[in-house]
CSV table of C-alpha atoms in Angstrom, one decimal:
chain,number,residue,atom,x,y,z
A,1,MET,CA,12.4,50.0,-13.5
A,2,ASP,CA,14.2,46.2,-14.0
A,3,GLN,CA,14.0,44.3,-11.2
A,4,SER,CA,18.0,43.0,-10.2
A,5,PRO,CA,18.2,39.0,-10.7
A,6,SER,CA,18.2,38.8,-6.3
A,7,ASP,CA,14.3,40.4,-6.7
A,8,ASN,CA,13.7,37.5,-9.0
A,9,ASP,CA,14.6,34.2,-6.7
A,10,ASN,CA,12.9,36.4,-4.1
A,11,HIS,CA,10.0,36.3,-5.7
A,12,GLU,CA,10.5,32.2,-7.1
A,13,ARG,CA,11.2,31.4,-3.9
A,14,SER,CA,8.8,33.0,-1.8
A,15,SER,CA,6.0,32.3,-4.8
A,16,ASP,CA,7.1,28.7,-4.4
A,17,ASP,CA,6.5,28.3,-0.8
A,18,LEU,CA,2.8,29.9,-0.9
A,19,TRP,CA,2.4,27.5,-2.8
A,20,GLY,CA,3.4,24.8,-0.9
A,21,GLU,CA,1.9,26.3,1.7
A,22,LEU,CA,-1.2,26.5,0.5
A,23,ALA,CA,-1.1,22.9,-1.2
A,24,VAL,CA,-0.4,21.9,2.5
A,25,ASN,CA,-4.2,24.2,3.6
A,26,ALA,CA,-4.9,21.9,0.9
A,27,GLN,CA,-4.3,18.8,1.5
A,28,LYS,CA,-5.5,19.6,4.9
A,29,GLY,CA,-9.6,19.9,3.7
A,30,ASP,CA,-8.8,24.6,3.4
A,31,LYS,CA,-11.7,25.1,0.4
A,32,LYS,CA,-10.2,28.1,0.6
A,33,ALA,CA,-6.1,27.9,0.1
A,34,TYR,CA,-7.5,25.4,-3.1
A,35,ARG,CA,-8.9,27.7,-4.3
A,36,SER,CA,-6.6,30.4,-4.5
A,37,LEU,CA,-4.2,27.4,-5.0
A,38,LEU,CA,-5.6,26.0,-8.4
A,39,ASN,CA,-6.3,30.5,-9.0
A,40,GLU,CA,-2.6,30.8,-8.8
A,41,ILE,CA,-1.1,28.4,-10.1
A,42,TYR,CA,-3.2,28.4,-13.9
A,43,PRO,CA,-2.0,31.6,-15.5
A,44,PHE,CA,1.4,30.2,-14.4
A,45,ILE,CA,1.0,26.5,-15.8
A,46,LYS,CA,-0.3,28.3,-18.7
A,47,ALA,CA,2.5,30.3,-19.6
A,48,SER,CA,5.0,27.3,-19.4
A,49,LEU,CA,3.2,25.6,-22.0
A,50,ILE,CA,2.0,28.2,-24.2
A,51,GLY,CA,6.2,28.8,-25.7
A,52,GLY,CA,6.5,25.0,-26.2
A,53,LEU,CA,3.6,24.1,-28.8
A,54,ALA,CA,2.2,24.5,-32.3
A,55,ASN,CA,-1.1,25.3,-31.9
A,56,THR,CA,-1.7,28.4,-28.9
A,57,ASP,CA,-5.3,27.1,-28.0
A,58,TRP,CA,-3.7,23.3,-27.0
A,59,ALA,CA,-2.1,24.8,-23.7
A,60,GLU,CA,-5.6,25.3,-22.8
A,61,ASP,CA,-6.6,21.9,-23.0
A,62,ILE,CA,-3.1,20.9,-21.4
A,63,THR,CA,-3.5,23.6,-18.8
A,64,GLN,CA,-6.9,21.8,-17.4
A,65,GLU,CA,-5.7,18.9,-18.0
A,66,ALA,CA,-3.1,20.0,-15.9
A,67,LEU,CA,-5.5,20.8,-13.0
A,68,ILE,CA,-7.8,17.4,-13.0
A,69,SER,CA,-3.4,16.6,-12.2
A,70,VAL,CA,-2.9,18.3,-9.7
A,71,HIS,CA,-6.2,17.7,-7.9
A,72,LYS,CA,-6.0,13.5,-8.3
A,73,SER,CA,-2.4,12.9,-7.3
A,74,LEU,CA,-2.5,16.1,-4.6
A,75,ASN,CA,-1.6,13.6,-1.5
A,76,THR,CA,2.5,13.0,-3.4
A,77,TYR,CA,2.5,16.3,-2.7
A,78,SER,CA,5.6,16.6,0.5
A,79,GLY,CA,4.7,19.8,2.4
A,80,ASP,CA,8.8,19.9,2.8
A,81,ARG,CA,9.6,19.6,-1.2
A,82,PRO,CA,9.5,22.8,-2.9
A,83,PHE,CA,6.4,22.6,-4.7
A,84,LYS,CA,7.3,23.4,-8.7
A,85,PRO,CA,9.5,20.5,-9.8
A,86,TRP,CA,6.6,18.4,-8.2
A,87,LEU,CA,4.7,20.7,-10.2
A,88,MET,CA,5.6,20.4,-14.2
A,89,ALA,CA,6.4,17.3,-13.5
A,90,ILE,CA,2.6,16.3,-13.3
A,91,VAL,CA,2.1,20.0,-16.4
A,92,ASN,CA,5.3,17.7,-18.8
A,93,PHE,CA,3.8,14.7,-17.9
A,94,ARG,CA,0.6,15.5,-19.6
A,95,ARG,CA,2.0,17.9,-22.5
A,96,THR,CA,3.7,14.8,-23.0
A,97,ASP,CA,0.6,12.6,-22.8
A,98,PHE,CA,-2.0,15.3,-24.5
A,99,LEU,CA,0.8,16.1,-27.4
A,100,ARG,CA,1.2,11.7,-27.9
A,101,LYS,CA,-2.8,11.3,-28.0
A,102,HIS,CA,-3.1,14.3,-30.7
A,103,TYR,CA,0.2,12.7,-33.0
A,104,ASN,CA,-1.5,8.9,-32.8
A,105,LYS,CA,-5.1,10.8,-33.8
A,106,LYS,CA,-2.9,12.4,-36.7
A,107,ASP,CA,-5.1,15.4,-35.8
A,108,HIS,CA,-2.2,17.3,-36.6
A,109,GLU,CA,-3.7,16.4,-40.8
A,110,LYS,CA,-7.2,17.5,-39.8
A,111,THR,CA,-8.9,20.4,-40.3
A,112,THR,CA,-12.7,21.8,-41.1
A,113,LEU,CA,-13.8,25.2,-43.3
A,114,ASP,CA,-14.3,26.0,-39.5
A,115,ASN,CA,-11.7,26.6,-38.5
A,116,PRO,CA,-10.2,30.2,-39.0
A,117,ASP,CA,-6.1,29.8,-38.9
A,118,PHE,CA,-6.9,27.0,-41.6
A,119,LEU,CA,-9.3,29.6,-43.4
A,120,LYS,CA,-6.5,32.6,-43.3
A,121,ASN,CA,-3.5,30.5,-44.0
A,122,TYR,CA,-4.6,28.7,-47.1
A,123,VAL,CA,-7.9,29.8,-48.8
A,124,THR,CA,-8.1,33.3,-48.5
A,125,ASN,CA,-4.4,34.5,-47.9
A,126,PRO,CA,-3.2,36.6,-50.3
A,127,GLY,CA,-0.1,34.9,-50.3
A,128,ALA,CA,-1.8,32.0,-51.8
A,129,SER,CA,-2.4,33.8,-54.4
A,130,GLY,CA,0.1,32.9,-56.8
A,131,GLU,CA,-0.9,28.6,-56.6
A,132,TYR,CA,-4.1,30.5,-58.9
A,133,LYS,CA,-2.2,32.3,-61.5
A,134,ASP,CA,-0.6,29.0,-62.8
A,135,ILE,CA,-3.6,27.7,-63.1
A,136,GLU,CA,-5.4,30.2,-64.3
A,137,LYS,CA,-2.9,31.0,-66.9
A,138,ALA,CA,-3.1,27.3,-67.6
A,139,LEU,CA,-6.4,27.9,-68.5
A,140,ALA,CA,-5.7,31.4,-70.9
A,141,SER,CA,-4.0,28.5,-73.1
A,142,VAL,CA,-6.7,26.1,-73.7
A,143,THR,CA,-9.0,27.3,-76.3
A,144,PRO,CA,-12.2,29.9,-74.6
A,145,GLU,CA,-15.0,27.9,-74.8
A,146,GLN,CA,-13.0,25.1,-73.0
A,147,SER,CA,-12.2,27.2,-70.6
A,148,GLU,CA,-15.8,28.4,-70.2
A,149,ILE,CA,-16.6,24.8,-70.0
A,150,PHE,CA,-14.2,24.0,-67.7
A,151,LYS,CA,-14.9,26.8,-65.1
A,152,LYS,CA,-18.5,25.9,-65.3
A,153,LEU,CA,-18.6,22.5,-64.6
A,154,LYS,CA,-15.0,22.6,-62.1
A,155,VAL,CA,-15.0,25.8,-60.3
A,156,GLU,CA,-18.7,27.1,-60.8
A,157,GLY,CA,-20.6,23.7,-59.6
A,158,TYR,CA,-22.5,23.4,-62.9
A,159,THR,CA,-23.3,19.7,-64.0
A,160,ALA,CA,-22.4,19.0,-67.1
A,161,LYS,CA,-25.3,19.3,-68.1
A,162,GLU,CA,-26.6,22.1,-67.7
A,163,VAL,CA,-23.5,23.7,-69.0
A,164,ALA,CA,-24.9,21.3,-72.8
A,165,LYS,CA,-27.8,23.3,-72.6
A,166,ALA,CA,-26.9,26.9,-71.6
A,167,MET,CA,-23.2,26.8,-74.5
A,168,ASN,CA,-25.7,24.6,-76.8
A,169,MET,CA,-23.4,21.7,-76.7
A,170,SER,CA,-24.3,17.4,-76.2
A,171,GLU,CA,-24.5,16.9,-72.6
A,172,SER,CA,-21.5,14.1,-74.2
A,173,ALA,CA,-19.3,16.8,-75.9
A,174,VAL,CA,-19.1,19.1,-72.9
A,175,LYS,CA,-17.5,16.1,-70.7
A,176,VAL,CA,-14.9,15.4,-73.5
A,177,SER,CA,-14.4,18.8,-73.9
A,178,ALA,CA,-13.4,19.3,-70.1
A,179,HIS,CA,-11.9,15.8,-69.6
A,180,ARG,CA,-9.4,16.9,-73.1
A,181,THR,CA,-9.0,20.5,-70.2
A,182,MET,CA,-8.1,18.3,-67.6
A,183,LYS,CA,-5.6,16.4,-69.4
A,184,LYS,CA,-3.7,19.0,-70.7
A,185,LEU,CA,-3.8,21.1,-67.3
A,186,GLN,CA,-2.4,18.7,-65.1
A,187,ASP,CA,0.2,18.0,-67.9
A,188,MET,CA,0.9,21.7,-67.6
A,189,LEU,CA,1.0,22.2,-64.1
A,190,THR,CA,3.5,19.2,-63.5
B,1,MET,CA,-12.0,27.9,-23.8
B,2,SER,CA,-12.9,30.5,-22.0
B,3,ASN,CA,-12.6,31.8,-18.7
B,4,LYS,CA,-15.6,31.0,-17.5
B,5,SER,CA,-14.3,27.5,-17.8
B,6,ILE,CA,-11.4,27.3,-16.2
B,7,ASP,CA,-13.3,28.6,-13.5
B,8,ALA,CA,-16.4,26.3,-13.7
B,9,LEU,CA,-13.0,23.3,-13.3
B,10,ILE,CA,-11.5,25.1,-10.1
B,11,ASP,CA,-15.4,25.7,-8.7
B,12,ASP,CA,-15.4,21.9,-9.5
B,13,LEU,CA,-12.4,20.5,-8.3
B,14,THR,CA,-12.9,23.2,-5.2
B,15,ASP,CA,-16.4,21.3,-4.0
B,16,GLU,CA,-14.0,17.9,-4.1
B,17,LEU,CA,-11.8,18.7,-2.3
B,18,GLU,CA,-11.7,15.8,0.6
B,19,PRO,CA,-8.6,15.9,2.9
B,20,ARG,CA,-5.9,13.5,2.3
B,21,LYS,CA,-3.5,12.3,3.5
B,22,PRO,CA,0.0,12.8,2.5
B,23,LEU,CA,2.0,9.5,1.6
B,24,PRO,CA,4.4,9.2,4.0
B,25,HIS,CA,8.1,9.2,2.7
B,26,PRO,CA,9.6,6.5,0.9
B,27,VAL,CA,11.9,4.5,2.8
B,28,VAL,CA,9.0,4.7,4.9
B,29,ARG,CA,6.7,2.6,2.9
B,30,THR,CA,9.1,0.5,1.7
B,31,PHE,CA,9.7,-0.8,5.0
B,32,PRO,CA,6.5,-2.2,5.3
B,33,TRP,CA,7.2,-4.1,2.0
B,34,ALA,CA,10.1,-5.5,3.0
B,35,VAL,CA,9.0,-7.1,5.8
B,36,ILE,CA,6.3,-8.1,4.2
B,37,SER,CA,7.9,-9.9,1.6
B,38,PHE,CA,10.7,-11.7,3.2
B,39,THR,CA,8.5,-12.8,6.2
B,40,TYR,CA,6.9,-14.2,2.7
B,41,LEU,CA,9.6,-15.3,1.3
B,42,ALA,CA,10.4,-17.1,4.3
B,43,VAL,CA,7.3,-19.3,5.0
B,44,ILE,CA,7.1,-20.2,1.1
B,45,ILE,CA,10.9,-21.3,1.2
B,46,GLN,CA,9.9,-23.0,4.5
B,47,VAL,CA,6.9,-25.0,2.9
B,48,SER,CA,8.9,-26.1,-0.6
B,49,GLY,CA,11.9,-26.9,2.0
B,50,LEU,CA,15.7,-25.7,2.8
B,51,ARG,CA,18.1,-26.7,0.7
B,52,PRO,CA,19.9,-29.5,3.1
B,53,ASP,CA,23.2,-28.2,2.2
B,54,LEU,CA,22.3,-24.8,3.3
B,55,VAL,CA,24.9,-24.3,6.4
B,56,HIS,CA,27.8,-25.2,3.7
B,57,GLU,CA,26.5,-22.8,1.8
B,58,PHE,CA,26.2,-20.0,4.5
B,59,HIS,CA,30.2,-20.8,4.6
B,60,ASP,CA,30.8,-19.9,0.4
B,61,VAL,CA,31.9,-17.0,-0.5
B,62,ASN,CA,30.5,-16.5,-4.4
B,63,PHE,CA,27.1,-17.7,-2.5
B,64,ILE,CA,27.2,-14.7,0.3
B,65,PHE,CA,28.2,-12.7,-2.0
B,66,GLU,CA,25.7,-13.5,-4.3
B,67,LEU,CA,22.5,-13.2,-2.1
B,68,GLY,CA,23.8,-10.3,-0.6
B,69,LEU,CA,24.0,-8.5,-4.7
B,70,SER,CA,20.6,-9.8,-4.8
B,71,ILE,CA,19.6,-8.1,-1.4
B,72,PHE,CA,20.4,-5.0,-2.5
B,73,ILE,CA,19.3,-4.8,-5.7
B,74,ALA,CA,15.5,-5.6,-4.2
B,75,VAL,CA,16.1,-3.1,-2.1
B,76,SER,CA,17.1,-0.9,-3.4
B,77,ALA,CA,14.5,-1.8,-6.5
B,78,PHE,CA,11.0,-1.5,-4.2
B,79,LEU,CA,13.0,1.9,-3.1
B,80,ALA,CA,13.2,3.5,-6.6
B,81,SER,CA,9.8,2.6,-7.3
B,82,ALA,CA,8.7,4.0,-4.6
B,83,TYR,CA,10.2,7.2,-4.9
B,84,TRP,CA,9.5,7.3,-9.1
B,85,CYS,CA,5.4,7.1,-8.0
B,86,VAL,CA,5.5,10.4,-6.8
B,87,PRO,CA,5.5,12.9,-9.6
B,88,ASP,CA,9.1,15.0,-9.3
B,89,ALA,CA,10.6,11.6,-7.7
B,90,ARG,CA,11.3,13.6,-5.0
B,91,GLY,CA,14.6,15.2,-7.3
B,92,LYS,CA,15.2,11.1,-6.7
B,93,LYS,CA,15.3,10.3,-10.4
B,94,TRP,CA,19.5,9.6,-10.0
B,95,LEU,CA,17.9,5.8,-6.9
B,96,VAL,CA,17.6,3.8,-10.2
B,97,SER,CA,21.1,3.7,-11.2
B,98,LEU,CA,21.7,1.7,-8.3
B,99,PRO,CA,19.4,-1.1,-9.4
B,100,LEU,CA,21.1,-1.7,-13.0
B,101,MET,CA,24.0,-1.3,-11.4
B,102,GLY,CA,23.5,-3.6,-8.4
B,103,SER,CA,21.8,-6.1,-11.8
B,104,ALA,CA,25.0,-4.5,-14.2
B,105,ILE,CA,27.1,-5.7,-11.3
B,106,PHE,CA,24.8,-9.8,-11.0
B,107,ILE,CA,25.3,-10.5,-15.3
B,108,PHE,CA,28.4,-9.6,-15.2
B,109,TRP,CA,29.8,-11.9,-12.1
B,110,ASN,CA,27.4,-15.1,-13.4
B,111,ALA,CA,29.2,-14.3,-16.6
B,112,ILE,CA,32.7,-14.8,-15.6
B,113,ARG,CA,30.7,-18.1,-13.8
B,114,PHE,CA,29.5,-19.5,-16.8
B,115,ILE,CA,33.3,-18.6,-18.4
B,116,ILE,CA,34.8,-20.7,-15.5
B,117,GLU,CA,32.7,-22.9,-14.0
B,118,GLU,CA,31.6,-23.8,-17.9
B,119,ASN,CA,28.3,-25.6,-16.8
B,120,ALA,CA,25.4,-24.1,-18.2
B,121,ARG,CA,23.6,-28.0,-18.0
B,122,MET,CA,20.2,-27.9,-16.6
B,123,PRO,CA,19.1,-30.7,-15.3
B,124,ASP,CA,15.2,-32.0,-16.1
B,125,LEU,CA,14.2,-32.7,-13.1
B,126,HIS,CA,14.4,-29.9,-11.2
B,127,TRP,CA,12.6,-27.2,-14.5
B,128,ASN,CA,8.9,-27.7,-12.9
B,129,HIS,CA,9.7,-27.5,-9.0
B,130,CYS,CA,12.7,-23.8,-9.0
B,131,TYR,CA,9.1,-22.5,-11.6
B,132,LYS,CA,6.4,-23.0,-9.3
B,133,ASP,CA,7.9,-22.1,-6.5
B,134,GLY,CA,9.5,-19.0,-8.5
B,135,LEU,CA,6.5,-17.5,-9.0
B,136,ALA,CA,5.0,-19.4,-5.5
B,137,MET,CA,8.0,-17.1,-4.3
B,138,ALA,CA,6.5,-14.2,-6.4
B,139,ILE,CA,2.6,-13.0,-5.9
B,140,LEU,CA,3.0,-11.2,-2.6
B,141,PRO,CA,5.5,-9.0,-3.3
B,142,ILE,CA,3.6,-8.5,-7.1
B,143,ALA,CA,0.9,-7.8,-5.8
B,144,SER,CA,2.4,-5.2,-2.5
B,145,ILE,CA,4.0,-3.4,-4.4
B,146,VAL,CA,1.8,-2.8,-7.6
B,147,ILE,CA,-1.2,-1.9,-4.3
B,148,MET,CA,1.9,1.3,-3.9
B,149,CYS,CA,2.7,2.7,-6.6
B,150,ARG,CA,-0.4,2.8,-7.1
B,151,GLN,CA,-1.0,4.8,-4.6
B,152,GLY,CA,1.2,7.9,-5.5
B,153,LYS,CA,0.6,8.8,-9.3
B,154,THR,CA,3.6,8.0,-11.3
B,155,THR,CA,4.7,10.1,-13.9
B,156,CYS,CA,7.2,7.5,-15.9
B,157,SER,CA,5.0,4.3,-15.9
B,158,ALA,CA,7.6,2.5,-17.7
B,159,THR,CA,10.7,3.5,-15.2
B,160,MET,CA,8.4,2.5,-12.7
B,161,MET,CA,7.1,-0.8,-13.9
B,162,SER,CA,10.5,-1.3,-14.8
B,163,MET,CA,11.7,-1.4,-11.1
B,164,ASN,CA,8.8,-3.3,-10.3
B,165,ILE,CA,10.7,-6.3,-11.7
B,166,ILE,CA,13.2,-5.6,-10.5
B,167,ALA,CA,12.4,-5.9,-7.1
B,168,ILE,CA,10.3,-8.8,-7.9
B,169,THR,CA,12.6,-11.0,-10.2
B,170,SER,CA,15.4,-10.4,-6.5
B,171,VAL,CA,12.7,-11.7,-4.0
B,172,ALA,CA,12.2,-14.8,-6.3
B,173,TYR,CA,16.1,-15.1,-6.8
B,174,ILE,CA,16.7,-14.7,-3.1
B,175,GLY,CA,14.1,-17.5,-2.1
B,176,LEU,CA,15.5,-20.1,-4.9
B,177,ARG,CA,18.4,-19.4,-3.3
B,178,PHE,CA,17.2,-21.2,-0.4
B,179,THR,CA,15.2,-24.0,-2.4
B,180,CYS,CA,16.9,-24.7,-4.6
B,181,MET,CA,20.5,-27.2,-5.1
B,182,LEU,CA,21.5,-26.3,-8.5
B,183,ASP,CA,24.3,-23.4,-8.8
B,184,THR,CA,25.8,-23.9,-12.4
B,185,VAL,CA,24.6,-20.4,-14.2
B,186,GLY,CA,22.3,-22.0,-16.5
B,187,HIS,CA,20.0,-23.6,-14.0
B,188,SER,CA,19.6,-19.7,-12.6
B,189,GLY,CA,19.8,-18.2,-15.6
B,190,ILE,CA,16.4,-20.5,-17.1
B,191,ALA,CA,15.6,-21.6,-14.2
B,192,HIS,CA,15.2,-19.0,-11.9
B,193,ILE,CA,15.1,-15.8,-14.6
B,194,LEU,CA,13.6,-17.1,-17.7
B,195,PRO,CA,9.9,-17.8,-16.2
B,196,PHE,CA,10.1,-13.7,-14.7
B,197,SER,CA,11.3,-12.2,-17.8
B,198,ILE,CA,7.3,-13.9,-19.3
B,199,VAL,CA,6.1,-12.2,-15.5
B,200,ALA,CA,8.1,-8.9,-16.9
B,201,THR,CA,6.5,-8.8,-20.7
B,202,ILE,CA,2.7,-9.3,-19.1
B,203,MET,CA,3.3,-6.4,-16.7
B,204,GLY,CA,4.8,-4.6,-19.2
B,205,PHE,CA,2.1,-4.7,-21.1
B,206,ALA,CA,0.2,-3.9,-18.4
B,207,THR,CA,2.2,-1.4,-17.4
B,208,HIS,CA,-0.2,1.8,-18.8
B,209,ARG,CA,-3.2,0.7,-17.6
B,210,LEU,CA,-1.8,-1.0,-14.4
B,211,TYR,CA,-0.5,3.2,-13.4
B,212,LYS,CA,-3.1,4.9,-15.6
B,213,TRP,CA,-4.7,7.8,-13.5
């Protein structure tokens, strides 16, 4: 059954009142009330953050920071005031702080090959395969020998010496061939 | 992060909990600051020496208006600081508009005076005297306001620091009106307010360090 607006209001009011009471008891040193408060607000903070962040993993980090901040600033909560505005002021502050630090460090431009999201989006994503098809098409326009040298040297990772031995060519001829192929591909793909 | 580490964090925070005395109401916190600052100001004024024409000045409506406006700016800026050092500012974020409005009136008032009086002279003789007195008058109010604000946890340190600076500048300005005989706008601007603009800039750089939590 759908909740009516008044049910939601009552729920909002009751959770706010409850958290306010728990916070006042926590200020008096009641550890049980404090644990209940932290356990109650944890999912609320995370849920309030998760929709507005580019990376859902950040919500967990910011929630943790917010809980620590609640701990540090517990004395600033006043029992005669609603709890949620006080809590949300802290959460918004920590979110802004986190994002500022993150973007200042340019962390959003960094990744590693251990990052499953990066692998999924850019390495194993079939949607990105078109980019490689362009390269394959360009490689088809060079001679089979040039194509094979290029693939062995630049894709498969063999050294010029190994390729030269396999192709029965001189090392310098392999390097020249690879260089010319690279130049041709650049001209075709740009 | 796994649920386990959140649980561990909650365990740690719970273990660390000690009884905390809630921060008194901002109005209650403003009162001791006002008493300390204005008592200290009175002492420094006595040490520096009252201006000889003070009794005459108290019959001047302009002097009374400027003094009253400065007291309003100082008290409202401190009150705003006291509210803003709580994360949600107790729902009274609009309080910053009071000292800002007072400052705007002050600037407008002095701009009009500057045009009417056409007098921006600043004799060198009074430069050091006002500079030193002003800084002496501001030391204790600066210390007390920073200590008071650090008891709280602000979520907008730049705004709070702006309020701190307006409060301190106003207190020193009030003090200098009692010691300095030069009432010209030019002298007030350069000798009474400019030093605090420099102090404000230095404090501005220290904002994050002072109010980080």
